[in-house]
Amino acid sequence: MLRIHISGWDLSRVRMATGPDALWETILSFHRLRDRRASTVFGKWRTETRPRLNGEVRLLSAVVPPRGYFPDFLTPSQEGSEPMDFGTGVEVLRDTPAERLRAELSMLGAEGHTDSRTGTARRAVRPVRLDALREGRSEPLGRLIGALRGYHRAAVEPYWPHIQASVEADRAVRGRALLDGGPEELLASLPPVIRWRAPVLEADYPVDRELRLDGRGLLLQPSFFCRGAPVVLRDPLLPPVLVYPVGHAAAPVFAEPGPWLGRLLGHTRSTVLRTIGDGCTTSELARRAGVSLASASQHACVLREAGLVHTLRHGSSVLHTVTPLGGSLLRGGAPLAVP
């Protein structure tokens, strides 16, 4: 069990990341690449990604085991809510102090080490290629960054619009909870593996771990490639972040939409309806659907008048969500799920 102790001051500093984090998605997707589970969601992605890889897996496997601990420096932390893009993230990684490299990489070779991040016991493994990296020299670190770049380009970059859309849809759900009941309702709205029992946020976790925020607040980072249990940084002195999985549809996430919806609504309007998904603002809709702000507003208005979309105004922006009728249409007329 993971227990995050949240004081009243920390509660006022709980915040949502403004989008997906490129390095978290890269590292967590590498876990999914070697994991045969969740084939409905990730199977097509694995099939498409593996042929595009060219030696990156071998080097990355040395620092990112299939399960258990991987070094915190691979996912640089920050104080704000704006995630770093991939280029910025790897430059921060490049500047990792040598002593931190040694300390975190040494844990990969600790005999009988049980990861405090996931609680998974592992046998001692000391890949020769890690020895030079532990020394903090620029050349081996550059090779690692090169492998990360190549892997990101093959496995994450082609799917970034979908990753971003999924995270933004999750943010819309959390945003509604925050508007309805404040930060406590936001914490209570997180996936079922995470439970808010004031003043403690509990999460399913392989081992018992206590994380005290000590007035630093907490960054909530939704992740497309996170699966099952959430993830936290191992070092309790780093800015606290909770990476948790977004919800996925039952159908393969990268499947192309059927042609019938486009014939019914027209290609652009069917794209708009799909893009709204679990909710988004008009500006997000325009960006994700690739249309102008005025066009996004017009399409949303038509869909709203047809009873397919519901719009809520909050301040100067509006949040669009799909109605049960719109959701049924997106599922091809399938019956609505009953809770």
Short mmCIF file of N, CA, C and O in Angstrom, two decimals, residues 2-7 10 199-201 209-218 232-233 235-241:
data_model
loop_
_atom_site.label_atom_id
_atom_site.label_comp_id
_atom_site.label_asym_id
_atom_site.label_seq_id
_atom_site.Cartn_x
_atom_site.Cartn_y
_atom_site.Cartn_z
N LEU A 2 0.58 2.18 -0.87
CA LEU A 2 1.23 3.49 -0.88
C LEU A 2 0.33 4.47 -0.13
O LEU A 2 -0.87 4.54 -0.40
N ARG A 3 0.89 5.20 0.80
CA ARG A 3 0.13 6.20 1.55
C ARG A 3 0.81 7.55 1.41
O ARG A 3 1.95 7.71 1.83
N ILE A 4 0.11 8.49 0.81
CA ILE A 4 0.62 9.84 0.65
C ILE A 4 -0.11 10.73 1.65
O ILE A 4 -1.33 10.91 1.57
N HIS A 5 0.63 11.27 2.60
CA HIS A 5 0.05 12.09 3.66
C HIS A 5 -0.07 13.54 3.18
O HIS A 5 0.93 14.17 2.82
N ILE A 6 -1.30 14.05 3.15
CA ILE A 6 -1.58 15.36 2.56
C ILE A 6 -2.17 16.27 3.63
O ILE A 6 -3.31 16.07 4.08
N SER A 7 -1.40 17.27 4.03
CA SER A 7 -1.89 18.25 5.01
C SER A 7 -2.84 19.23 4.33
O SER A 7 -2.99 19.22 3.09
N ASP A 10 -0.85 21.16 1.90
CA ASP A 10 -0.55 20.36 0.71
C ASP A 10 -1.78 20.23 -0.18
O ASP A 10 -1.68 20.24 -1.40
N PRO A 199 -6.78 12.34 5.92
CA PRO A 199 -5.88 13.16 5.09
C PRO A 199 -4.85 12.34 4.32
O PRO A 199 -3.73 12.81 4.08
N VAL A 200 -5.19 11.10 3.95
CA VAL A 200 -4.23 10.22 3.28
C VAL A 200 -4.78 9.78 1.94
O VAL A 200 -5.95 9.39 1.82
N LEU A 201 -3.92 9.86 0.91
CA LEU A 201 -4.24 9.32 -0.41
C LEU A 201 -3.59 7.95 -0.50
O LEU A 201 -2.36 7.83 -0.45
N ARG A 209 4.55 1.81 1.69
CA ARG A 209 5.42 2.98 1.56
C ARG A 209 4.67 4.21 2.02
O ARG A 209 3.50 4.40 1.65
N GLU A 210 5.34 5.04 2.81
CA GLU A 210 4.77 6.28 3.31
C GLU A 210 5.48 7.44 2.60
O GLU A 210 6.70 7.50 2.58
N LEU A 211 4.71 8.35 2.01
CA LEU A 211 5.27 9.54 1.38
C LEU A 211 4.65 10.77 2.05
O LEU A 211 3.43 10.95 2.02
N ARG A 212 5.49 11.58 2.66
CA ARG A 212 5.03 12.79 3.35
C ARG A 212 5.42 13.99 2.50
O ARG A 212 6.60 14.17 2.16
N LEU A 213 4.43 14.80 2.15
CA LEU A 213 4.65 15.90 1.23
C LEU A 213 5.34 17.09 1.91
O LEU A 213 6.03 17.86 1.25
N ASP A 214 5.13 17.27 3.20
CA ASP A 214 5.83 18.32 3.95
C ASP A 214 5.66 19.70 3.33
O ASP A 214 6.62 20.47 3.20
N GLY A 215 4.43 20.01 2.91
CA GLY A 215 4.15 21.34 2.39
C GLY A 215 4.53 21.56 0.94
O GLY A 215 4.37 22.67 0.43
N ARG A 216 5.00 20.52 0.24
CA ARG A 216 5.43 20.69 -1.16
C ARG A 216 4.29 20.52 -2.15
O ARG A 216 4.47 20.78 -3.35
N GLY A 217 3.13 20.07 -1.70
CA GLY A 217 2.04 19.81 -2.63
C GLY A 217 2.27 18.53 -3.40
O GLY A 217 3.23 17.78 -3.15
N LEU A 218 1.41 18.26 -4.38
CA LEU A 218 1.50 17.03 -5.16
C LEU A 218 1.09 17.31 -6.59
O LEU A 218 0.05 17.92 -6.85
N VAL A 232 5.44 6.47 -8.34
CA VAL A 232 6.01 7.65 -7.71
C VAL A 232 7.52 7.55 -7.81
O VAL A 232 8.09 6.47 -8.01
N LEU A 233 8.19 8.69 -7.68
CA LEU A 233 9.65 8.70 -7.66
C LEU A 233 10.13 8.02 -6.38
O LEU A 233 9.50 8.13 -5.32
N ASP A 235 13.03 8.66 -4.73
CA ASP A 235 13.69 9.60 -3.83
C ASP A 235 12.63 10.52 -3.21
O ASP A 235 12.03 11.34 -3.91
N PRO A 236 12.40 10.44 -1.90
CA PRO A 236 11.36 11.27 -1.28
C PRO A 236 11.71 12.75 -1.24
O PRO A 236 10.85 13.58 -0.94
N LEU A 237 12.97 13.11 -1.55
CA LEU A 237 13.37 14.51 -1.53
C LEU A 237 13.06 15.22 -2.85
O LEU A 237 13.10 16.45 -2.92
N LEU A 238 12.76 14.46 -3.89
CA LEU A 238 12.42 15.06 -5.18
C LEU A 238 11.00 15.61 -5.13
O LEU A 238 10.18 15.17 -4.32
N PRO A 239 10.66 16.59 -6.00
CA PRO A 239 9.30 17.13 -6.03
C PRO A 239 8.28 15.99 -6.19
O PRO A 239 8.40 15.19 -7.11
N PRO A 240 7.29 15.90 -5.29
CA PRO A 240 6.36 14.76 -5.32
C PRO A 240 5.49 14.76 -6.57
O PRO A 240 4.87 15.76 -6.92
N VAL A 241 5.42 13.62 -7.22
CA VAL A 241 4.55 13.44 -8.38
C VAL A 241 3.91 12.06 -8.29
O VAL A 241 4.56 11.09 -7.89
#
